[in-house]
mmCIF file of C-alpha atoms and ligand atoms in Angstrom:
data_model
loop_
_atom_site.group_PDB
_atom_site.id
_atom_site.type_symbol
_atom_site.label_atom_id
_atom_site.label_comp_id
_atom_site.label_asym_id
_atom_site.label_seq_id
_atom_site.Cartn_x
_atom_site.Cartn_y
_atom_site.Cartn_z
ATOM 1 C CA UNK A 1 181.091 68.585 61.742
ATOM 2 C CA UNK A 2 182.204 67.217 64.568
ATOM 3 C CA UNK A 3 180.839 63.569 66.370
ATOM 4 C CA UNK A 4 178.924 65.237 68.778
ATOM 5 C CA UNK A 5 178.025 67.800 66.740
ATOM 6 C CA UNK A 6 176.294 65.051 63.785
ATOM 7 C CA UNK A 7 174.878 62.868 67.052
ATOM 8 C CA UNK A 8 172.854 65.599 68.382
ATOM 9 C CA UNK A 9 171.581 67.342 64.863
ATOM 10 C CA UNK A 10 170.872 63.925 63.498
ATOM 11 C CA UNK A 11 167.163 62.875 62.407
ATOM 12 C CA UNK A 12 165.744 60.865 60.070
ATOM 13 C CA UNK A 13 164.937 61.937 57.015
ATOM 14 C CA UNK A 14 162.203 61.221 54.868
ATOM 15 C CA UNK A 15 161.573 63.599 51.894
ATOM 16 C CA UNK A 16 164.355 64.048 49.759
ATOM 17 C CA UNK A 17 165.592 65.794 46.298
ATOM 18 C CA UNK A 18 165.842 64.092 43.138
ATOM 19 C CA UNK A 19 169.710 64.584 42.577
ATOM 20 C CA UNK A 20 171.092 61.213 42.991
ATOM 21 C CA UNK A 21 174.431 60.367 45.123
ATOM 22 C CA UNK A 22 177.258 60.086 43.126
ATOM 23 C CA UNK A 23 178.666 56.175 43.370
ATOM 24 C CA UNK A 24 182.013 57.403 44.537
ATOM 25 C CA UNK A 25 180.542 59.473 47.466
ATOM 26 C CA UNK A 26 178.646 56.356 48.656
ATOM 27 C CA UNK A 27 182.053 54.237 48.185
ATOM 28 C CA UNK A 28 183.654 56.376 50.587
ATOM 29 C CA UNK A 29 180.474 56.271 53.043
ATOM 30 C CA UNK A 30 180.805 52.749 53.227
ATOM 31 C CA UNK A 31 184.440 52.871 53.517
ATOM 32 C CA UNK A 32 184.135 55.148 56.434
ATOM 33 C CA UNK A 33 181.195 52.963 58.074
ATOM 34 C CA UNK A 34 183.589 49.982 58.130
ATOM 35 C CA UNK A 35 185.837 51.525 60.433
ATOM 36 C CA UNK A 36 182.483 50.721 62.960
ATOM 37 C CA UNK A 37 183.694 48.206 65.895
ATOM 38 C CA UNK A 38 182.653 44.888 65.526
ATOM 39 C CA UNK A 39 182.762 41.796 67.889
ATOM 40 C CA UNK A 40 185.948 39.600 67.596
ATOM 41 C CA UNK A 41 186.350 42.385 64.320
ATOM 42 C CA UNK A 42 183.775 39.959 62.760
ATOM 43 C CA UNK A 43 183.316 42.802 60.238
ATOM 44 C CA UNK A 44 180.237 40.755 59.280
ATOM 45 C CA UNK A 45 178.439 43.458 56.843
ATOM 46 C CA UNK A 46 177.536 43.061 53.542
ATOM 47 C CA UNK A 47 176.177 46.099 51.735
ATOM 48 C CA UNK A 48 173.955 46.278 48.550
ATOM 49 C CA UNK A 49 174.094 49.937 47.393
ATOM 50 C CA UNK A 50 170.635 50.418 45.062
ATOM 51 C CA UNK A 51 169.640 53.033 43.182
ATOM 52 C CA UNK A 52 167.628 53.694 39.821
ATOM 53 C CA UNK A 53 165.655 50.904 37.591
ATOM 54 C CA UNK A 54 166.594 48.164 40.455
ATOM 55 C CA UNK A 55 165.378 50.810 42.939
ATOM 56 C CA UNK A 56 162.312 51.497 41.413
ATOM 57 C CA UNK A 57 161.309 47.838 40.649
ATOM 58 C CA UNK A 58 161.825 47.132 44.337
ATOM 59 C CA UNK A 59 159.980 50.227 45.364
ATOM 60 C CA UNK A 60 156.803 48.608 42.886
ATOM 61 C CA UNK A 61 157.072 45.362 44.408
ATOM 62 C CA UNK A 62 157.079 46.427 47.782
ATOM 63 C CA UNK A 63 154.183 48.204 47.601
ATOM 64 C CA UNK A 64 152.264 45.129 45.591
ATOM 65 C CA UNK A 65 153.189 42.967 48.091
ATOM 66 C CA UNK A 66 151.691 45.333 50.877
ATOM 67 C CA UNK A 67 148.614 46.560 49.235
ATOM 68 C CA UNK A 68 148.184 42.599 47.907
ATOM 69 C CA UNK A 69 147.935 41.976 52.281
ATOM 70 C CA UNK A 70 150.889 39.969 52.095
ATOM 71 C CA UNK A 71 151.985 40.465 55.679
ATOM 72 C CA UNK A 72 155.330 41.839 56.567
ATOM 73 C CA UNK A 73 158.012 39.516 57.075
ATOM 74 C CA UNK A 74 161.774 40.842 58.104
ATOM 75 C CA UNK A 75 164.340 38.117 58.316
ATOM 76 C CA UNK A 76 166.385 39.197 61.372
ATOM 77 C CA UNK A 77 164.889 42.113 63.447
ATOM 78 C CA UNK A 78 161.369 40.676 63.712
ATOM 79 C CA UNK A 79 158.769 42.084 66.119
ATOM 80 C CA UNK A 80 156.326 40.134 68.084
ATOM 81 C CA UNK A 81 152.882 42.063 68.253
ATOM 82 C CA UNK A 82 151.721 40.773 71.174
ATOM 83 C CA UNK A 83 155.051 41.225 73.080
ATOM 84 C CA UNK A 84 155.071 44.849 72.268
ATOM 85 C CA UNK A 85 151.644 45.411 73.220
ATOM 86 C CA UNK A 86 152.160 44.341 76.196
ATOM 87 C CA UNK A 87 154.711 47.447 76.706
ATOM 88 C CA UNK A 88 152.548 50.525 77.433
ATOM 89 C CA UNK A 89 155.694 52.826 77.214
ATOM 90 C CA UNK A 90 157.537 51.426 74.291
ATOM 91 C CA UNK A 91 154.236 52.232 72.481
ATOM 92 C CA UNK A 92 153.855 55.138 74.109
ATOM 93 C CA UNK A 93 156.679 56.432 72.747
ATOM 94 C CA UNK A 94 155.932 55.169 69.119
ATOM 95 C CA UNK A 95 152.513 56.997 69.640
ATOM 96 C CA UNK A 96 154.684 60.115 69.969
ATOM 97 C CA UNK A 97 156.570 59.831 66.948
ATOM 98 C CA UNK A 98 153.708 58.965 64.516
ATOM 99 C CA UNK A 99 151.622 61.879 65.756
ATOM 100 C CA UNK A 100 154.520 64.207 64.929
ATOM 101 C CA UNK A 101 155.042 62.744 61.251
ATOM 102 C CA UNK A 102 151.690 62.919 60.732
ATOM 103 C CA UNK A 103 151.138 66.613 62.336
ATOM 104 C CA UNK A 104 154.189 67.576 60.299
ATOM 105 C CA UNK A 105 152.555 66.194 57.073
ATOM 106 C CA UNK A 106 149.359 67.121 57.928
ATOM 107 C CA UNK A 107 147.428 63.936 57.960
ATOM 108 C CA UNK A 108 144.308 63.987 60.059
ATOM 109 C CA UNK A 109 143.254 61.529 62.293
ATOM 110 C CA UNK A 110 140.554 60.245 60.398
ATOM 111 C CA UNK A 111 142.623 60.209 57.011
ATOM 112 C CA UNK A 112 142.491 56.596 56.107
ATOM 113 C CA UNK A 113 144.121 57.482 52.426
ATOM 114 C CA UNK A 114 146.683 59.883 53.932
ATOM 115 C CA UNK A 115 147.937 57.217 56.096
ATOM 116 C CA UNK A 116 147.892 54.776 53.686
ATOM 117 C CA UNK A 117 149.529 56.667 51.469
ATOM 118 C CA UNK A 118 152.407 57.588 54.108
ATOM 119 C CA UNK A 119 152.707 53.831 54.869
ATOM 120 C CA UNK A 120 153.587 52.996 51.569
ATOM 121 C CA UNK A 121 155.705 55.812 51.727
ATOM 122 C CA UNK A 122 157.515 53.831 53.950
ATOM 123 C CA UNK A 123 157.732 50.888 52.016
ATOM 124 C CA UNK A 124 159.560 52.733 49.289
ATOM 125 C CA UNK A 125 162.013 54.165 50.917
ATOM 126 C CA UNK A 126 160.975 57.223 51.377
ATOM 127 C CA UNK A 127 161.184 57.623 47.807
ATOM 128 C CA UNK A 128 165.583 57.865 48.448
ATOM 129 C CA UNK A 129 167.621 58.333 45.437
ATOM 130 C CA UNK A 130 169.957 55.683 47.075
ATOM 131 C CA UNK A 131 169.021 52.712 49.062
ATOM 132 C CA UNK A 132 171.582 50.864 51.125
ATOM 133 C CA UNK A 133 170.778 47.030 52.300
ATOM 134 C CA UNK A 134 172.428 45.472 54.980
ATOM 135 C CA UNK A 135 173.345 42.061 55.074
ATOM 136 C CA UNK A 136 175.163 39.795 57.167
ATOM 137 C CA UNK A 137 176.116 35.551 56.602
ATOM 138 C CA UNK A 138 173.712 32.879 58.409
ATOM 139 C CA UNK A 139 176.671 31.750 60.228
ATOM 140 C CA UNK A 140 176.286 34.459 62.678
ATOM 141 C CA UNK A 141 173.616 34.187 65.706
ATOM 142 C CA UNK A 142 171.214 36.594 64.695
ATOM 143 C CA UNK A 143 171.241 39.087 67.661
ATOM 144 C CA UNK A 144 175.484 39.422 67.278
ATOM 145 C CA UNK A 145 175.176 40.035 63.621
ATOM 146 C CA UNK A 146 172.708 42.357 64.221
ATOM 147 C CA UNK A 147 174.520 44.140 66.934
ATOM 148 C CA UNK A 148 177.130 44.495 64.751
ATOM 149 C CA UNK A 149 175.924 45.556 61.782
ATOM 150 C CA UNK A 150 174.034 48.021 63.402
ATOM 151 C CA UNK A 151 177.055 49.815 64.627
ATOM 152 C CA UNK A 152 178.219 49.899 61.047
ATOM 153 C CA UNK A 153 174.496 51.497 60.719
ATOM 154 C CA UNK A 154 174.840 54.149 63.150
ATOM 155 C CA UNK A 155 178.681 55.547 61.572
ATOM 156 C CA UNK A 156 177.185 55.241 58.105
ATOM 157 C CA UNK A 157 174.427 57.801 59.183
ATOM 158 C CA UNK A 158 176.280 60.233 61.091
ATOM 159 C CA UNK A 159 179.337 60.243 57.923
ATOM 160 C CA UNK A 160 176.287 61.179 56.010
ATOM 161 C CA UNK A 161 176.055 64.383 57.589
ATOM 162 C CA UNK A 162 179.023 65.193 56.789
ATOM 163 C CA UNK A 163 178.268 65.165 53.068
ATOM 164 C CA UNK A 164 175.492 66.656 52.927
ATOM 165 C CA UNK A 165 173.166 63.783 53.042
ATOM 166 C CA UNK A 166 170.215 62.886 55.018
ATOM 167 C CA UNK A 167 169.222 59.052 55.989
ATOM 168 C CA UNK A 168 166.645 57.024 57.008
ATOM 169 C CA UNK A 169 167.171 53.212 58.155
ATOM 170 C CA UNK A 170 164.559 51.548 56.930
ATOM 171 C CA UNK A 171 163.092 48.614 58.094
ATOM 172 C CA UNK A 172 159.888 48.917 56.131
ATOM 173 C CA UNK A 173 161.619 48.530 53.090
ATOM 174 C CA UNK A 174 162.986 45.029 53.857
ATOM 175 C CA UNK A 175 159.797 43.886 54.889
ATOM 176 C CA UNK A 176 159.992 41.326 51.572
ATOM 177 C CA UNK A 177 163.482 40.018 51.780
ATOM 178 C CA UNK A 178 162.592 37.835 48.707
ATOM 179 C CA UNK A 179 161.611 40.951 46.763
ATOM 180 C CA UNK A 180 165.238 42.855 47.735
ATOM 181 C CA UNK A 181 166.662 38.893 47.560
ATOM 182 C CA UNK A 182 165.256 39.022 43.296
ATOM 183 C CA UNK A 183 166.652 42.159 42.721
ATOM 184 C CA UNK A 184 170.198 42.184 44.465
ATOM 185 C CA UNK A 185 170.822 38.571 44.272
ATOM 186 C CA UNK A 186 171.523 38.299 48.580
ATOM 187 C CA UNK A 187 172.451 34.576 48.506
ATOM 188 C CA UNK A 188 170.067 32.744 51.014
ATOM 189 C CA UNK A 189 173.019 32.086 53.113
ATOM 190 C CA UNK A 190 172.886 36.036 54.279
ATOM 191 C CA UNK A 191 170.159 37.416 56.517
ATOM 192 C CA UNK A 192 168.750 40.591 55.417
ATOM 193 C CA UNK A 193 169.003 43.112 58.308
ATOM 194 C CA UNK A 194 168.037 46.058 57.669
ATOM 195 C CA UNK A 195 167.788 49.537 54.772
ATOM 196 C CA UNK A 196 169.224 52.441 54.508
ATOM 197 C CA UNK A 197 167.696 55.308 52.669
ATOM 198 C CA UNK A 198 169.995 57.853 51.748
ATOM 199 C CA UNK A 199 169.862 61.359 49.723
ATOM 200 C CA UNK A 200 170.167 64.942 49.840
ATOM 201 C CA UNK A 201 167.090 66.523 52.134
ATOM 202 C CA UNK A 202 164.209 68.108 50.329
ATOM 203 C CA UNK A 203 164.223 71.190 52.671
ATOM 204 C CA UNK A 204 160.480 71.404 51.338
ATOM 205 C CA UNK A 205 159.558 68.273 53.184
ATOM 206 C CA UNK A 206 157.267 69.210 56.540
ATOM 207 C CA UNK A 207 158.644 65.749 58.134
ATOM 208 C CA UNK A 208 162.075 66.468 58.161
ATOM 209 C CA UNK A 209 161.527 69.374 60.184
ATOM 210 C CA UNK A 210 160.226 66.614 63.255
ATOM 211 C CA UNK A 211 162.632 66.540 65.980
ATOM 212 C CA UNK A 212 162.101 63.367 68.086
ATOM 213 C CA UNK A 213 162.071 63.201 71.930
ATOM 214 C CA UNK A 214 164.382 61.987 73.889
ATOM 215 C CA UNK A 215 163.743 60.576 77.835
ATOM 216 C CA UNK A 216 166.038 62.831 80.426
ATOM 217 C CA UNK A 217 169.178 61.203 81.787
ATOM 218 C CA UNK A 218 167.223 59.945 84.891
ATOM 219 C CA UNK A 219 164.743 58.172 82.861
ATOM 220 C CA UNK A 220 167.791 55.236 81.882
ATOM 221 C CA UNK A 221 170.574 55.846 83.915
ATOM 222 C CA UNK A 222 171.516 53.783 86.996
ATOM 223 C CA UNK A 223 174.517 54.329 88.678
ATOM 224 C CA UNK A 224 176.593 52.309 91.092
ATOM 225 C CA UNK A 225 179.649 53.218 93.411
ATOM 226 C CA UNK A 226 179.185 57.231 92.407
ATOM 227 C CA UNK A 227 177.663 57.448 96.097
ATOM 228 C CA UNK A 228 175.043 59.594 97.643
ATOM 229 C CA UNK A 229 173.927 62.867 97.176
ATOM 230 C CA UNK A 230 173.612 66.077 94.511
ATOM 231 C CA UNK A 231 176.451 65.942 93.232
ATOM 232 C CA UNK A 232 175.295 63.317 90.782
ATOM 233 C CA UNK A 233 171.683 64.181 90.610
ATOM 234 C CA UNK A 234 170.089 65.576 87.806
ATOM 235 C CA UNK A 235 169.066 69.359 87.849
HETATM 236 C C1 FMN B 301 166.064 49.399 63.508
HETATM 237 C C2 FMN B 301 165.349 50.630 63.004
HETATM 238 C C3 FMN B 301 164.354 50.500 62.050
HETATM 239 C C4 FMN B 301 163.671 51.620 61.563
HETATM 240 N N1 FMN B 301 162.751 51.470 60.579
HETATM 241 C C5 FMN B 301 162.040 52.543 60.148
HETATM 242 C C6 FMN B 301 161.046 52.395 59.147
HETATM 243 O O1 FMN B 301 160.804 51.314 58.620
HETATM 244 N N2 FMN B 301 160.354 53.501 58.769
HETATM 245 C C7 FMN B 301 160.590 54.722 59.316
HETATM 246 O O2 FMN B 301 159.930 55.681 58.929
HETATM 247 N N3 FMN B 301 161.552 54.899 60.253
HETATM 248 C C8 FMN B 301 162.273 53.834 60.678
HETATM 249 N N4 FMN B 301 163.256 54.004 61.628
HETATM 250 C C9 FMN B 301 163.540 55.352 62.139
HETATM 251 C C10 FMN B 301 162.957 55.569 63.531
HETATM 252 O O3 FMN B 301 161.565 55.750 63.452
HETATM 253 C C11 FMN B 301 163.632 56.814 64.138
HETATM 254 O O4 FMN B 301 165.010 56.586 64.240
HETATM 255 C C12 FMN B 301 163.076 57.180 65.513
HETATM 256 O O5 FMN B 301 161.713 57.521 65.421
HETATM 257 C C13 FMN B 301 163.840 58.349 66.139
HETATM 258 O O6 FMN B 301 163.784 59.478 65.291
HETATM 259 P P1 FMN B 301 165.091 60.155 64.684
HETATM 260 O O7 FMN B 301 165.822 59.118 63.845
HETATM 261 O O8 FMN B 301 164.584 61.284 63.829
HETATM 262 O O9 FMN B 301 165.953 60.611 65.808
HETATM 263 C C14 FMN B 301 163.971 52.912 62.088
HETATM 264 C C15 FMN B 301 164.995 53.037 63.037
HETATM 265 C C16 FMN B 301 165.682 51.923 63.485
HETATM 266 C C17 FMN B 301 166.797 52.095 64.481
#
């Protein structure tokens, strides 16, 4: 497959098989990934790969944690509430994608459990085979390890493609750093980014069908020094 080719058919994926990712195929993922640009070649990534008892006693904990109404708490990408509510089209847009998860999956409106359920979906990873953390060390500002890492994020996904495998980054799923930080052993002088679930697509699964919009070219575009006129105006 081709770059353009995995940046235009790639989607997150959320329902996958059973069959697990052989070790060696994720060893040459993250091999791959590394090749991703990074500022001053920082290369400031660490990666915990995850994947069956561990997995599943994160997975558990996770979901205590949540249902217990301990409130989510990422370490690096942290939301403020009241900032993004105060950006009608950024929610908008979020809007958008949870009504075509839950149309896909068939959760009504009123389905308190369904959505529930979903959520905690969410917090285990989609139920991956594989779970990828990324990392990166304290010493970093946050918003250049981030940028960073998340360019490692992006090549990991689309290398996926090429092997088969879908992917999901998962932010849920690091919502209890000290949960992933028991498990793993992510010395406190790293700063949990951000997940990565990984495994081969359940075909079966309604939400992996969902194709996400995208704004047109003219919605984030500005140009400067192209000059007047149609030539550079969207049909
Ligand atoms: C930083 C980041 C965090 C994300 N965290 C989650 C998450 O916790 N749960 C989830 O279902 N999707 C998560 N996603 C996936 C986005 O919802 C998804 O990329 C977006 O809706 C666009 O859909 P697409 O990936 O299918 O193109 C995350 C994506 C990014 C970039």
């Amino acid at each position: 497959m081709n770059v353009v080719e995995s940046i235009r058919s790639r989607k997150s994926i959320r329902g996958y098989k059973d069959d697990p990712v052989p070790a060696a195929v994720l060893e040459e993922l993250l091999t791959i990934a590394s090749q991703a640009p990074s500022s001053r070649n920082f290369q400031p990534w660490k990666a915990d790969v995850i994947a069956g008892e561990v997995l599943e006693r994160i997975k558990e904990e996770n979901v205590a944690q949540l249902s217990a109404g301990v409130w989510p708490h990422v370490e690096v990408l942290a939301e403020d509430p009241q900032k993004e509510a105060r950006e009608p089209l950024f929610r908008q847009r979020q809007i958008a994608v949870a009504k075509q998860l839950f149309g896909a999956m068939r959760i009504a409106r009123g389905d308190a459990w369904g959505r529930q359920e979903w959520m905690f979906k969410g917090f285990r990873f989609y139920d991956a085979p594989a779970v990828i953390i990324l990392s990166a060390p304290d010493a970093l500002s946050g918003p250049v390890m981030a940028f960073n890492v998340a360019l490692f994020v992006q090549s990991l996904c689309l290398a996926a493609m090429d092997f088969q495998l879908g992917t999901c980054i998962a932010q849920q799923g690091v919502s209890y750093p000290e949960v992933i930080r028991r498990h793993t052993g992510i010395p406190e002088s790293e700063r949990i980014i951000i997940g990565i679930s990984i495994g081969y697509p359940d075909p079966a699964f309604a939400a992996n069908d969902v194709r996400t919009e995208r704004e047109p070219l003219h919605a984030f575009a500005r140009w400067h020094g192209f000059g007047e006129g149609s030539e550079r105006r969207p049909r």
